[in-house]
Coordinates of C-alpha atoms in Angstrom, one line a residue:
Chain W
X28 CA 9.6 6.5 31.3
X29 CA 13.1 7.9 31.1
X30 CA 13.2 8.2 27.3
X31 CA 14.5 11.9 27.8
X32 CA 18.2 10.9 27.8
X33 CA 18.2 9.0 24.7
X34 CA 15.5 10.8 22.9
X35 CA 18.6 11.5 20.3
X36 CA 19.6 8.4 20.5
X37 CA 15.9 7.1 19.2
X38 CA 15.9 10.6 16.8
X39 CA 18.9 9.4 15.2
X40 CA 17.9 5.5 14.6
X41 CA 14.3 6.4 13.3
X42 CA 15.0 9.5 11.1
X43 CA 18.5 8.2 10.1
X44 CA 17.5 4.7 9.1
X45 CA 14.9 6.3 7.0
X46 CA 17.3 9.0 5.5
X47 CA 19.5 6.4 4.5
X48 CA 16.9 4.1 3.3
X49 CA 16.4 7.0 0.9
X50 CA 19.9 7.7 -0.1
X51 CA 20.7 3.9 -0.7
X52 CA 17.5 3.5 -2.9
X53 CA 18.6 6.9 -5.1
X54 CA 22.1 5.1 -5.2
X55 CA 20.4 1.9 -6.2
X56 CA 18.5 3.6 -9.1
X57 CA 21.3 6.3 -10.5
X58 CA 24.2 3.7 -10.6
X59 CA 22.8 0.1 -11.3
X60 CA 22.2 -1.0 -15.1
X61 CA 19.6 -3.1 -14.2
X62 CA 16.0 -2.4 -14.5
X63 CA 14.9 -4.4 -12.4
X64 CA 17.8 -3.0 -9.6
X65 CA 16.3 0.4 -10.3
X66 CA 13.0 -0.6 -9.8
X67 CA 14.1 -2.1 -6.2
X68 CA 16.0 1.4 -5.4
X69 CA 13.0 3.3 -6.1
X70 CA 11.2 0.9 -3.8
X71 CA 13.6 1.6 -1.6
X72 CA 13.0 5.1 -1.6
X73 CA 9.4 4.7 -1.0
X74 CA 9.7 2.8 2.1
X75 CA 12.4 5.2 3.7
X76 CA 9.9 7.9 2.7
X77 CA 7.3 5.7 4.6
X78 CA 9.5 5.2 7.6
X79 CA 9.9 9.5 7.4
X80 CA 6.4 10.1 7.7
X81 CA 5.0 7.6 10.3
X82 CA 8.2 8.6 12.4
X83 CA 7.2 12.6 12.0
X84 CA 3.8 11.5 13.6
X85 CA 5.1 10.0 16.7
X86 CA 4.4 10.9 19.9
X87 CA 6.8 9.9 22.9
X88 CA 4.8 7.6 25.5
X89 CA 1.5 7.9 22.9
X90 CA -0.7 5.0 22.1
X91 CA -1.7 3.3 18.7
X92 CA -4.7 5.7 17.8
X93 CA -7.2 3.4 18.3
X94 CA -9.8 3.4 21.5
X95 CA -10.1 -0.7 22.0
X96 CA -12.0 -1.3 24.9
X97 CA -9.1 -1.0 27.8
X98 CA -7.8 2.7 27.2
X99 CA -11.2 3.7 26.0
X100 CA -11.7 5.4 29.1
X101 CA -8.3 6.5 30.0
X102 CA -7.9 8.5 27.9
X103 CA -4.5 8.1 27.1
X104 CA -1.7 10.0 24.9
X105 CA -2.1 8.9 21.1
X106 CA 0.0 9.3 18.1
X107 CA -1.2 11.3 15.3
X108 CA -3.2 9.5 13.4
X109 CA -2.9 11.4 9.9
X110 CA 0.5 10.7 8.9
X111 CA 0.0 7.1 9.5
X112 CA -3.4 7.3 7.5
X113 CA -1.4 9.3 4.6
X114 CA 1.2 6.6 4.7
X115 CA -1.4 3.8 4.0
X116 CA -2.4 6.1 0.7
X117 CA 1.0 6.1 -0.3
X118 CA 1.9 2.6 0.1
X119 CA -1.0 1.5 -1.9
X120 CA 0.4 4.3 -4.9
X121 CA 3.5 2.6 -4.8
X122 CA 2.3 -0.5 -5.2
X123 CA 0.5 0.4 -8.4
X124 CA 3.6 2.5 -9.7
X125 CA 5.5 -0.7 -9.3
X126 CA 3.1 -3.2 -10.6
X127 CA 3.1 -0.8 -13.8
X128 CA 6.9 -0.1 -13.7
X129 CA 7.4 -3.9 -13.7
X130 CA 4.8 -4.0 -16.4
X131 CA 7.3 -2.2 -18.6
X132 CA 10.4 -4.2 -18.0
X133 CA 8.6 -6.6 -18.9
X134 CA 7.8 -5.7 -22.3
X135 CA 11.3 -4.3 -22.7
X136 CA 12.3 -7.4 -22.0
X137 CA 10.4 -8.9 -24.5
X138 CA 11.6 -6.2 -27.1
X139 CA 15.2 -6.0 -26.3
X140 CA 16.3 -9.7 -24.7
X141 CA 17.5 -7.9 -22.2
X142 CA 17.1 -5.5 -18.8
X143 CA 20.3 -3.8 -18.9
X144 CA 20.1 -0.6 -19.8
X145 CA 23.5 -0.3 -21.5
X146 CA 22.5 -2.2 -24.6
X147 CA 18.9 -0.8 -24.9
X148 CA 20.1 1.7 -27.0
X149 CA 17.3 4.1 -26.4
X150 CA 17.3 3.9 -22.4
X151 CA 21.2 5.8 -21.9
X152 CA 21.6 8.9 -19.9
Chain Z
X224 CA 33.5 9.0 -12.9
X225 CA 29.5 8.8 -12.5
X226 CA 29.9 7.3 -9.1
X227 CA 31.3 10.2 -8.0
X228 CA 29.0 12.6 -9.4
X229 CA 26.2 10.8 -8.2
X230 CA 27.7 9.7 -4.5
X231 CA 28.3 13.8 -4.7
X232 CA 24.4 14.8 -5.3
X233 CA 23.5 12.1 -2.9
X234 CA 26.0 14.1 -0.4
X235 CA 24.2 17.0 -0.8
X236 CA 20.5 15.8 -0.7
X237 CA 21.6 14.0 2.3
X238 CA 23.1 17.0 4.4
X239 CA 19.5 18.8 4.0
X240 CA 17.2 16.2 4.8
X241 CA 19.8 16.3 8.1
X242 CA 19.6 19.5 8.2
X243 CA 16.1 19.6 7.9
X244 CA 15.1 16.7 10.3
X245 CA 17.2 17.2 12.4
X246 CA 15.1 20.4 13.6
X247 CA 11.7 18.5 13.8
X248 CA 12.3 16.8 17.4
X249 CA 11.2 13.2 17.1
X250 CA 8.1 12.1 19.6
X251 CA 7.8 15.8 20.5
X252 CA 4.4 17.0 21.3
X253 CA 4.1 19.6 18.4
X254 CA 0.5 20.3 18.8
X255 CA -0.5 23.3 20.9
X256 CA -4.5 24.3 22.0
X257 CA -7.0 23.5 18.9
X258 CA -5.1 21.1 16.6
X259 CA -5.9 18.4 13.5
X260 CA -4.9 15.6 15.6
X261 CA -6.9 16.1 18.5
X262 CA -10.2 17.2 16.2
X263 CA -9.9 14.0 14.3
X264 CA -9.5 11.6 17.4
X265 CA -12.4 13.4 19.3
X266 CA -14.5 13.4 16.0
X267 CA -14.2 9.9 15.4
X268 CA -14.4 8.7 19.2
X269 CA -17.7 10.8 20.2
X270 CA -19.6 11.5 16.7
X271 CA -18.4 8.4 14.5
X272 CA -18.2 6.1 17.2
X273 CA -15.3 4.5 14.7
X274 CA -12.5 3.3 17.3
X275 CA -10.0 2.9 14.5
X276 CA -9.7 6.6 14.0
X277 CA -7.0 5.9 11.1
X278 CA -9.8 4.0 9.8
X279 CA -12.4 7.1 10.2
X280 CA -9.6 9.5 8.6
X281 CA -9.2 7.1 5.4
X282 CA -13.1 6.7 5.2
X283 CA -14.4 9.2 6.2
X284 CA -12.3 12.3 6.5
X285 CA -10.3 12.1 3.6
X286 CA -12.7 9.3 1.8
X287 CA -12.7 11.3 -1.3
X288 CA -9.1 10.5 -1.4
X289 CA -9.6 7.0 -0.8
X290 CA -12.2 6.8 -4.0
X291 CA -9.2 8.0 -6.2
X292 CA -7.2 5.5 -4.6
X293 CA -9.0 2.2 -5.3
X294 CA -9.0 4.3 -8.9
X295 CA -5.4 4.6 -9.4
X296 CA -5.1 0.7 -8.1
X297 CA -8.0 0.0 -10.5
X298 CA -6.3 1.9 -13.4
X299 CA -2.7 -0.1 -12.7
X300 CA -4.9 -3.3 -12.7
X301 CA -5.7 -2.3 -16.3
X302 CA -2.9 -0.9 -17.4
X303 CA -1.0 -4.3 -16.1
X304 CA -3.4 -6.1 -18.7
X305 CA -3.5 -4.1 -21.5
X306 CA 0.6 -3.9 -21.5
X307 CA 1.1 -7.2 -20.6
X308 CA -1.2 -8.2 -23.8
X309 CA -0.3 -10.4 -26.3
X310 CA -3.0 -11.7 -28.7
X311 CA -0.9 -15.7 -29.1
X312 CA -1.0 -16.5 -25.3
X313 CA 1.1 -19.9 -25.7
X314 CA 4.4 -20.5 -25.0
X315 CA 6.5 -21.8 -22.6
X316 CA 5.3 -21.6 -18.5
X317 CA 7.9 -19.8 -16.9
X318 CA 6.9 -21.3 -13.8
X319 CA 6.8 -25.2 -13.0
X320 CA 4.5 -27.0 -10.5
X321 CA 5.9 -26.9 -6.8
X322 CA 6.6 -30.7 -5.1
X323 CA 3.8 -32.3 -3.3
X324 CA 4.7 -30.7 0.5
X325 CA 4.5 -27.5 -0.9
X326 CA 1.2 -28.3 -3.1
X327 CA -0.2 -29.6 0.0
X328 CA 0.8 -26.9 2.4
X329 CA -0.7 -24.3 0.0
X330 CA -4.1 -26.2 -0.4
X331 CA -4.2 -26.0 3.6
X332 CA -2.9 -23.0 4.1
X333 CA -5.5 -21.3 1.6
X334 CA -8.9 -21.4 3.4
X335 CA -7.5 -19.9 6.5
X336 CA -5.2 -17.5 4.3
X337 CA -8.7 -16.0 3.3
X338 CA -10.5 -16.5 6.6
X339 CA -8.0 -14.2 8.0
X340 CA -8.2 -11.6 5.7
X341 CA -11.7 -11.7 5.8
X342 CA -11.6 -10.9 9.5
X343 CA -8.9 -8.6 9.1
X344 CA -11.4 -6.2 6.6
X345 CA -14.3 -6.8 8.6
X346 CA -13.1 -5.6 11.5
X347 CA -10.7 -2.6 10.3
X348 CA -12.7 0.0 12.4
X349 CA -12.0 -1.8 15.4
X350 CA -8.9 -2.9 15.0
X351 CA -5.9 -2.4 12.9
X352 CA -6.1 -3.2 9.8
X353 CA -8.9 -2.5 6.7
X354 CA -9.8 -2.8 3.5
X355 CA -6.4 -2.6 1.8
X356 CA -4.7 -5.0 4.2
X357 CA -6.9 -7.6 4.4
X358 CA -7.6 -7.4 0.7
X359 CA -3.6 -7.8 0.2
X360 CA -3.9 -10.6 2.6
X361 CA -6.6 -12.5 0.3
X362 CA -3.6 -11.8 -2.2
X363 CA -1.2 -13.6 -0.8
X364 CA -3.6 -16.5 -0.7
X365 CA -4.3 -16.5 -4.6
X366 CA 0.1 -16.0 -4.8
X367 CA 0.6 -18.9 -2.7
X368 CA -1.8 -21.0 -5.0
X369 CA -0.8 -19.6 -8.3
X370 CA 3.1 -20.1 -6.7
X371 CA 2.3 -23.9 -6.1
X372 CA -0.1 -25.2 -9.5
X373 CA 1.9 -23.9 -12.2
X374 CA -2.0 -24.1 -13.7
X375 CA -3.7 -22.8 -11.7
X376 CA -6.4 -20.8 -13.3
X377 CA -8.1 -17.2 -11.6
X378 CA -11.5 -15.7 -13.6
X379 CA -10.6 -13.1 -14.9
X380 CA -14.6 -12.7 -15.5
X381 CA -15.6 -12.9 -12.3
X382 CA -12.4 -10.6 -10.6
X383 CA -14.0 -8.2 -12.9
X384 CA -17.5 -8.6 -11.7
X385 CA -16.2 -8.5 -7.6
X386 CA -14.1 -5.5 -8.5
X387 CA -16.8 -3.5 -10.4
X388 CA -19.7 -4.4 -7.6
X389 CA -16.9 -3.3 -4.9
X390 CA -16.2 0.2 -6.5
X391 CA -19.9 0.8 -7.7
X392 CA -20.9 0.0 -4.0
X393 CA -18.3 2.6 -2.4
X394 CA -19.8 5.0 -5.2
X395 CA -23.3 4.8 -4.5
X396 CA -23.1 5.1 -1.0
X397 CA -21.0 8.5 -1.4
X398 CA -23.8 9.0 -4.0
X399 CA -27.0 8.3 -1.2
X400 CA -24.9 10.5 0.9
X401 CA -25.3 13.1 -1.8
X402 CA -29.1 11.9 -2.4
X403 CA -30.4 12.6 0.9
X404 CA -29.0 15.9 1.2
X405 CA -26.0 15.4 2.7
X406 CA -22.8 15.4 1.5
X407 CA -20.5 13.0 -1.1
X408 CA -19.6 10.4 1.8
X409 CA -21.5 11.7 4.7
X410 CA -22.9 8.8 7.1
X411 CA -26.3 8.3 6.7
X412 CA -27.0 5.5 8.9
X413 CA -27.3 4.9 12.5
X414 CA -24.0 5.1 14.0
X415 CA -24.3 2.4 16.8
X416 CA -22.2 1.8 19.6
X417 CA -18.0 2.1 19.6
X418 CA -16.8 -0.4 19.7
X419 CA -19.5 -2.8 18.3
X420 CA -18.9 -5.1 15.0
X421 CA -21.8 -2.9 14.2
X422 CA -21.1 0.7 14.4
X423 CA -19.6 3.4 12.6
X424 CA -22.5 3.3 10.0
X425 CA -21.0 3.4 6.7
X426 CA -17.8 2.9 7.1
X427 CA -17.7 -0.8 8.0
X428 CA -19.5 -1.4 4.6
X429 CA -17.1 0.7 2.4
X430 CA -13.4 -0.6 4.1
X431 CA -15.5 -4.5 3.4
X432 CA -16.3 -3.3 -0.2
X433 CA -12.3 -1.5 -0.8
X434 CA -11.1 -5.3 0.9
X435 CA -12.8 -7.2 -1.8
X436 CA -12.0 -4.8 -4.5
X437 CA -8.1 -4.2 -3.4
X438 CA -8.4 -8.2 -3.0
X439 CA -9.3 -8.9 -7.3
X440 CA -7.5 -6.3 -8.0
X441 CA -4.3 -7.4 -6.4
X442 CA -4.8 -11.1 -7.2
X443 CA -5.6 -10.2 -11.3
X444 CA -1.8 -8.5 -11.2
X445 CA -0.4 -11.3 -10.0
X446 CA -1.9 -13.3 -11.8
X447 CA -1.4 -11.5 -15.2
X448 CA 2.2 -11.2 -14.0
X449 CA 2.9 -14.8 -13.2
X450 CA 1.1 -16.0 -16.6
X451 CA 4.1 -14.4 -18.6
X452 CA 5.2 -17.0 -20.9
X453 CA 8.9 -17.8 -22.5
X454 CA 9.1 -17.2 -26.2
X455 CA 11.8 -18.5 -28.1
X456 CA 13.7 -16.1 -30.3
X457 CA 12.1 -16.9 -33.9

């Protein structure tokens, strides 16, 4: 495996994607005036964070951490598993931060008629 | 004018995560000599016997954690409910009942939907997956239902009772852990072979208890969410 002359080349796709996941999602949620839009920024956010911390935990030429039956005994290279196991935590957080964000809008919506944040009076910054 | 101050801040948080990333070389072998990673692989390969050793790490190693976890996904479950409560539940469906392919599909498509993530909880210390996939798997079933009969009606009795036996199950087990002089979680029952459907002592039994209570859990948001009726202004 040759994957030393574009090791920056992988660097930069993985760890930029996921910066600019992030930057996009705080975009998302400090320009749009719709609820819901900030809501999908801030989801946005999470899954560049989530693309952040599986990609800190790679390992170049390393396995899935998992001994299955045929590398049992070789023993191979494998990827840190603890990043990938903290990811799975913090997927499952913001899930539930979004199911109760979305929640909210809803009963906004049911207050106010609307989602945009303009003409909730009490929502401007 | 707030574009600018904003695409400004996002400027500067974006030239230090650069900065800062850019000095952590990607699929570079960080660990040197005695490390976490290596302790938790050989841990749950020779005294687990869990092959899935993300699996042993949610479980086991951190399955404190994972106990506050299924709480904060058990807490949003309520919260979902109790916000979304309105004491005059009729009004107008915002949702209408699919055509027949679609009705049919999803009537198919829901036994196997459930089979799968059956197997996919079942067998998260073998494979890849677990509890909380295979429970959001189950999910999706109950959305693709809910999605096609505009009436289609979920217990919200009995998602109760799964979710409740599911989380007193996980807590009892730490709690025999406890009992027998152990430790909150510790395994307490033979460990088996790796690689067999049955090894790994406990933790087989508490990712299949987390899949069935992720599973309600999941399915009583959507279906809270999807029961949100149209009021007219009056």
């Amino acid at each position: 495996m040759s994957l030393g002359s574009n090791l920056d080349l992988l660097t930069v796709t993985f760890y930029g994607t996921a910066i600019a996941l992030i930057l996009i999602g705080l975009y998302a949620a400090l320009v749009k005036r719709s609820l819901i839009k900030i809501l999908i920024g801030l989801s946005i956010v999470d899954s560049g964070i989530n693309l952040l911390l599986v990609s800190i935990g790679y390992l170049k030429g390393g396995t899935a951490p998992i001994f299955s039956p045929a590398v049992i005994d070789k023993n191979p290279a494998m990827v840190d598993p603890v990043p990938q196991a903290l990811v799975l935590t913090a997927i499952v957080i913001g899930f539930a931060v979004t199911a109760v964000a979305l929640a909210l809008v809803i009963r906004l919506y049911r207050h106010h008629k609307t989602v945009n944040i303009d003409e909730i009076k009490n929502l401007k910054w | 004018m707030k574009k600018v101050i904003v695409l400004i801040l996002l400027a500067v948080v974006a030239y230090y995560l650069v900065d800062v990333f850019s000095q952590i070389k990607f699929g570079e072998n960080r660990f040197q000599g005695e490390n976490v990673r290596d302790f938790y692989l050989d841990k749950s390969k020779n005294d687990l016997h869990v092959s899935n050793s993300v699996t042993s790490i949610v479980v086991n190693f951190r399955g404190f954690d994972t106990l506050g976890e299924v709480t904060v996904l058990f807490l949003a479950a309520t919260a979902l409910g109790s916000v979304l409560y309105r004491r005059k539940a009729h009004g107008e469906a915002v949702l209408f009942n699919a055509s027949t392919i679609v009705r049919s599909g999803a009537h198919l498509l829901f036994a196997p939907i459930l089979l799968l993530g059956a197997y996919v909880f079942i067998h998260g210390h073998l494979s890849p997956g677990g509890g909380f996939q295979g429970g959001t798997i189950i999910a999706t079933g109950f959305l693709l239902m809910l999605l096609a009969y505009h009436d289609y009606k979920v217990s919200h009795g009995v998602l109760t009772w799964v979710e409740s036996l599911a989380g007193l199950t996980f807590a009892s087990l730490g709690l025999t852990g406890l009992i027998l002089g152990k430790t909150f979680l510790e395994n307490f029952l033979p460990i088996g072979t790796i690689n067999d459907l049955f090894s790994g002592g406990i933790i087989p039994i508490i990712y299949i208890a987390v899949g069935f209570k992720v599973g309600a859990e999941l399915t009583g948001v959507l279906y809270t969410m999807l029961n949100e009726k149209e009021y007219k202004k009056s």
